PDB file of C-alpha atoms in Angstrom:
ATOM      1  CA  MET A 286       0.000   0.000   0.000  1.00  0.00           C
ATOM      2  CA  ALA A 287       1.278   3.478  -0.876  1.00  0.00           C
ATOM      3  CA  ASN A 288       2.374   5.821   1.888  1.00  0.00           C
ATOM      4  CA  VAL A 289       1.684   9.159   0.171  1.00  0.00           C
ATOM      5  CA  HIS A 290       1.982  12.306   2.274  1.00  0.00           C
ATOM      6  CA  THR A 291       0.978  15.785   1.119  1.00  0.00           C
ATOM      7  CA  PHE A 292       3.270  18.651   2.102  1.00  0.00           C
ATOM      8  CA  LYS A 293       2.057  22.233   1.814  1.00  0.00           C
ATOM      9  CA  ALA A 294       3.588  25.701   1.766  1.00  0.00           C
ATOM     10  CA  THR A 295       2.280  29.211   1.228  1.00  0.00           C
ATOM     11  CA  ALA A 296       4.138  32.099  -0.386  1.00  0.00           C
ATOM     12  CA  HIS A 297       2.738  35.590   0.321  1.00  0.00           C
ATOM     13  CA  LEU A 298       4.154  38.541  -1.647  1.00  0.00           C
ATOM     14  CA  GLN A 299       5.185  41.423   0.626  1.00  0.00           C
ATOM     15  CA  ASP A 300       6.735  44.773  -0.324  1.00  0.00           C
ATOM     16  CA  SER A 301       8.940  44.889  -3.412  1.00  0.00           C
ATOM     17  CA  VAL A 302       9.843  41.265  -4.265  1.00  0.00           C
ATOM     18  CA  GLN A 303      10.079  40.023  -0.688  1.00  0.00           C
ATOM     19  CA  VAL A 304       7.976  36.912  -0.048  1.00  0.00           C
ATOM     20  CA  ARG A 305       6.947  35.500   3.326  1.00  0.00           C
ATOM     21  CA  THR A 306       6.748  31.738   3.023  1.00  0.00           C
ATOM     22  CA  THR A 307       5.178  29.447   5.589  1.00  0.00           C
ATOM     23  CA  SER A 308       4.842  25.724   6.063  1.00  0.00           C
ATOM     24  CA  ARG A 309       3.322  24.183   9.179  1.00  0.00           C
ATOM     25  CA  ASN A 310       4.305  26.718  11.870  1.00  0.00           C
ATOM     26  CA  PHE A 311       7.603  27.764  10.247  1.00  0.00           C
ATOM     27  CA  GLU A 312       8.403  30.902   8.287  1.00  0.00           C
ATOM     28  CA  LEU A 313      11.114  31.771   5.787  1.00  0.00           C
ATOM     29  CA  ILE A 314      11.650  35.137   4.090  1.00  0.00           C
ATOM     30  CA  ILE A 315      12.578  34.866   0.424  1.00  0.00           C
ATOM     31  CA  ASP A 316      13.904  37.958  -1.358  1.00  0.00           C
ATOM     32  CA  GLU A 317      16.257  38.975  -4.121  1.00  0.00           C
ATOM     33  CA  PRO A 318      19.609  40.707  -3.770  1.00  0.00           C
ATOM     34  CA  GLU A 319      19.549  44.429  -4.429  1.00  0.00           C
ATOM     35  CA  SER A 320      21.269  43.801  -7.786  1.00  0.00           C
ATOM     36  CA  LEU A 321      18.117  41.934  -8.900  1.00  0.00           C
ATOM     37  CA  GLY A 322      15.598  44.448  -7.521  1.00  0.00           C
ATOM     38  CA  GLY A 323      15.162  43.090  -4.003  1.00  0.00           C
ATOM     39  CA  THR A 324      15.978  44.294  -0.524  1.00  0.00           C
ATOM     40  CA  ASN A 325      18.389  41.457   0.318  1.00  0.00           C
ATOM     41  CA  THR A 326      16.468  40.257   3.388  1.00  0.00           C
ATOM     42  CA  GLY A 327      16.702  36.569   2.541  1.00  0.00           C
ATOM     43  CA  MET A 328      17.841  33.973   0.048  1.00  0.00           C
ATOM     44  CA  ASN A 329      16.288  34.200  -3.371  1.00  0.00           C
ATOM     45  CA  PRO A 330      14.152  31.272  -4.595  1.00  0.00           C
ATOM     46  CA  VAL A 331      16.928  29.626  -6.608  1.00  0.00           C
ATOM     47  CA  GLU A 332      19.351  29.875  -3.670  1.00  0.00           C
ATOM     48  CA  ALA A 333      16.658  28.347  -1.448  1.00  0.00           C
ATOM     49  CA  LEU A 334      16.372  25.511  -3.961  1.00  0.00           C
ATOM     50  CA  LEU A 335      20.115  24.820  -3.662  1.00  0.00           C
ATOM     51  CA  ALA A 336      19.847  25.020   0.135  1.00  0.00           C
ATOM     52  CA  SER A 337      16.891  22.607   0.057  1.00  0.00           C
ATOM     53  CA  LEU A 338      18.882  20.148  -2.045  1.00  0.00           C
ATOM     54  CA  GLY A 339      21.826  20.279   0.359  1.00  0.00           C
ATOM     55  CA  ALA A 340      19.594  20.017   3.423  1.00  0.00           C
ATOM     56  CA  CYS A 341      17.759  17.042   1.962  1.00  0.00           C
ATOM     57  CA  GLN A 342      21.002  15.242   1.142  1.00  0.00           C
ATOM     58  CA  ALA A 343      22.315  15.935   4.645  1.00  0.00           C
ATOM     59  CA  ILE A 344      19.136  14.570   6.241  1.00  0.00           C
ATOM     60  CA  VAL A 345      19.262  11.428   4.097  1.00  0.00           C
ATOM     61  CA  ALA A 346      22.918  11.020   5.090  1.00  0.00           C
ATOM     62  CA  ARG A 347      22.037  11.206   8.785  1.00  0.00           C
ATOM     63  CA  VAL A 348      19.089   8.822   8.470  1.00  0.00           C
ATOM     64  CA  TYR A 349      20.976   6.119   6.528  1.00  0.00           C
ATOM     65  CA  ALA A 350      24.602   6.387   7.691  1.00  0.00           C
ATOM     66  CA  SER A 351      24.244   3.693  10.341  1.00  0.00           C
ATOM     67  CA  LYS A 352      22.655   1.288   7.818  1.00  0.00           C
ATOM     68  CA  PHE A 353      25.901   1.480   5.857  1.00  0.00           C
ATOM     69  CA  GLY A 354      28.105   1.401   8.956  1.00  0.00           C
ATOM     70  CA  VAL A 355      29.313   4.927   8.235  1.00  0.00           C
ATOM     71  CA  GLN A 356      30.221   7.191  11.128  1.00  0.00           C
ATOM     72  CA  LEU A 357      29.497  10.809  10.200  1.00  0.00           C
ATOM     73  CA  ASP A 358      31.687  13.082  12.288  1.00  0.00           C
ATOM     74  CA  ASP A 359      30.693  15.969  10.023  1.00  0.00           C
ATOM     75  CA  PHE A 360      28.699  16.217   6.786  1.00  0.00           C
ATOM     76  CA  ARG A 361      28.385  19.328   4.651  1.00  0.00           C
ATOM     77  CA  VAL A 362      26.972  19.935   1.183  1.00  0.00           C
ATOM     78  CA  GLU A 363      28.139  22.774  -1.053  1.00  0.00           C
ATOM     79  CA  ALA A 364      25.770  23.353  -3.988  1.00  0.00           C
ATOM     80  CA  GLU A 365      26.057  25.732  -6.916  1.00  0.00           C
ATOM     81  CA  GLY A 366      24.420  26.202 -10.277  1.00  0.00           C
ATOM     82  CA  GLU A 367      24.188  28.398 -13.343  1.00  0.00           C
ATOM     83  CA  ILE A 368      21.164  30.323 -14.538  1.00  0.00           C
ATOM     84  CA  ASP A 369      21.110  32.465 -17.664  1.00  0.00           C
ATOM     85  CA  LEU A 370      19.189  35.494 -16.382  1.00  0.00           C
ATOM     86  CA  ASP A 371      18.226  36.405 -19.962  1.00  0.00           C
ATOM     87  CA  GLY A 372      15.665  33.602 -19.718  1.00  0.00           C
ATOM     88  CA  PHE A 373      14.033  35.104 -16.625  1.00  0.00           C
ATOM     89  CA  PHE A 374      14.148  38.653 -18.015  1.00  0.00           C
ATOM     90  CA  ASP A 375      12.714  37.415 -21.350  1.00  0.00           C
ATOM     91  CA  LYS A 376      15.684  38.715 -23.314  1.00  0.00           C
ATOM     92  CA  SER A 377      16.392  35.456 -25.125  1.00  0.00           C
ATOM     93  CA  PRO A 378      14.678  32.095 -25.612  1.00  0.00           C
ATOM     94  CA  VAL A 379      16.734  30.216 -23.022  1.00  0.00           C
ATOM     95  CA  ARG A 380      15.215  28.424 -20.091  1.00  0.00           C
ATOM     96  CA  PRO A 381      14.687  30.596 -16.984  1.00  0.00           C
ATOM     97  CA  GLY A 382      15.871  27.902 -14.571  1.00  0.00           C
ATOM     98  CA  TYR A 383      19.145  26.218 -13.758  1.00  0.00           C
ATOM     99  CA  SER A 384      20.993  24.685 -16.682  1.00  0.00           C
ATOM    100  CA  ASP A 385      23.475  22.932 -14.408  1.00  0.00           C
ATOM    101  CA  ILE A 386      23.640  22.145 -10.681  1.00  0.00           C
ATOM    102  CA  ARG A 387      26.714  20.696  -8.992  1.00  0.00           C
ATOM    103  CA  TYR A 388      27.277  19.697  -5.403  1.00  0.00           C
ATOM    104  CA  THR A 389      30.176  18.576  -3.258  1.00  0.00           C
ATOM    105  CA  PHE A 390      29.915  16.411  -0.167  1.00  0.00           C
ATOM    106  CA  ARG A 391      32.431  17.187   2.561  1.00  0.00           C
ATOM    107  CA  ILE A 392      32.445  14.188   4.884  1.00  0.00           C
ATOM    108  CA  ARG A 393      34.553  13.834   7.999  1.00  0.00           C
ATOM    109  CA  THR A 394      34.717  10.138   8.802  1.00  0.00           C
ATOM    110  CA  ASP A 395      37.056   7.266   9.550  1.00  0.00           C
ATOM    111  CA  SER A 396      35.024   4.942   7.310  1.00  0.00           C
ATOM    112  CA  PRO A 397      36.831   3.428   4.288  1.00  0.00           C
ATOM    113  CA  LYS A 398      36.454   5.057   0.856  1.00  0.00           C
ATOM    114  CA  ASP A 399      34.642   2.073  -0.728  1.00  0.00           C
ATOM    115  CA  LYS A 400      32.015   2.150   2.037  1.00  0.00           C
ATOM    116  CA  ILE A 401      31.593   5.916   1.583  1.00  0.00           C
ATOM    117  CA  ASP A 402      31.215   5.519  -2.186  1.00  0.00           C
ATOM    118  CA  GLU A 403      28.447   2.933  -1.730  1.00  0.00           C
ATOM    119  CA  PHE A 404      26.765   5.120   0.891  1.00  0.00           C
ATOM    120  CA  VAL A 405      26.893   8.215  -1.361  1.00  0.00           C
ATOM    121  CA  ARG A 406      25.382   6.338  -4.328  1.00  0.00           C
ATOM    122  CA  PHE A 407      22.516   5.255  -2.089  1.00  0.00           C
ATOM    123  CA  LEU A 408      22.136   8.737  -0.580  1.00  0.00           C
ATOM    124  CA  GLU A 409      21.846  10.302  -4.044  1.00  0.00           C
ATOM    125  CA  SER A 410      19.130   7.795  -4.984  1.00  0.00           C
ATOM    126  CA  LYS A 411      16.979   8.565  -1.913  1.00  0.00           C
ATOM    127  CA  CYS A 412      17.002  12.385  -1.696  1.00  0.00           C
ATOM    128  CA  PRO A 413      13.449  13.574  -2.567  1.00  0.00           C
ATOM    129  CA  VAL A 414      14.614  17.073  -3.537  1.00  0.00           C
ATOM    130  CA  GLY A 415      17.353  15.715  -5.792  1.00  0.00           C
ATOM    131  CA  ASP A 416      14.869  13.316  -7.373  1.00  0.00           C
ATOM    132  CA  THR A 417      12.383  16.165  -7.957  1.00  0.00           C
ATOM    133  CA  ILE A 418      15.034  18.325  -9.625  1.00  0.00           C
ATOM    134  CA  ALA A 419      16.480  15.519 -11.747  1.00  0.00           C
ATOM    135  CA  ASN A 420      13.224  14.003 -12.983  1.00  0.00           C
ATOM    136  CA  PRO A 421      10.081  15.481 -14.506  1.00  0.00           C
ATOM    137  CA  VAL A 422       7.288  16.150 -12.049  1.00  0.00           C
ATOM    138  CA  ASN A 423       3.643  16.981 -12.753  1.00  0.00           C
ATOM    139  CA  LEU A 424       3.610  20.738 -12.116  1.00  0.00           C
ATOM    140  CA  ARG A 425       0.285  22.422 -12.733  1.00  0.00           C
ATOM    141  CA  LEU A 426      -1.820  25.346 -11.645  1.00  0.00           C
ATOM    142  CA  LYS A 427      -4.544  23.968  -9.364  1.00  0.00           C
ATOM    143  CA  ASP A 428      -6.826  27.019  -9.221  1.00  0.00           C
ATOM    144  CA  ILE A 429      -7.097  30.806  -9.500  1.00  0.00           C
ATOM    145  CA  ILE A 430      -9.080  32.541  -6.772  1.00  0.00           C
ATOM    146  CA  ILE A 431      -9.866  36.209  -7.330  1.00  0.00           C
ATOM    147  CA  GLU A 432     -10.585  38.059  -4.112  1.00  0.00           C
ATOM    148  CA  ASN A 433     -12.221  41.495  -3.985  1.00  0.00           C
TER     149      ASN A 433
END
C-alpha cells in the first residue's frame, strides 16, 4: 500500500519582491539581492532551492549512515548552479531555470572510501529534492481565486 503524504507551503508577496513563506508553523523570508531588484532580506528562490537540495542530502545522510556502517563526524553539502538570467528577463529564448547544478559532499569520517562511495550512491538515490530536480514532475496550476 502506498504511503503518500501531502506537504504544503504558502508564499505571500510582501513589499517589493520580498515573499513571506510558511509551512506548518515555520516561516522563511525569500527575497532577491539588491542587484536583482530586491531588498536582500533573505535567500532568493533559486538559492533556497540549492539550500533545500543540500539540506535534503544531509538529512538522508544522517538517516541512513548507520545502515551502511558509516560514522558521520561531520557532513556538509556545497551546492552551486548556473542560470542564464536572460531567460528570466525574457531577453532570449533560453530556459529561466538552472541549466546545471553541482554539489560537493564534505564528509569527515574514519570509514573506508569504498564504504563511503556505496553510501553516497545510495544517498543520491533517496534524496526527494534531488529526485524532484532531476526528474520530470507533474507541475500544474490547481486554481485561480480572485478576491475582492
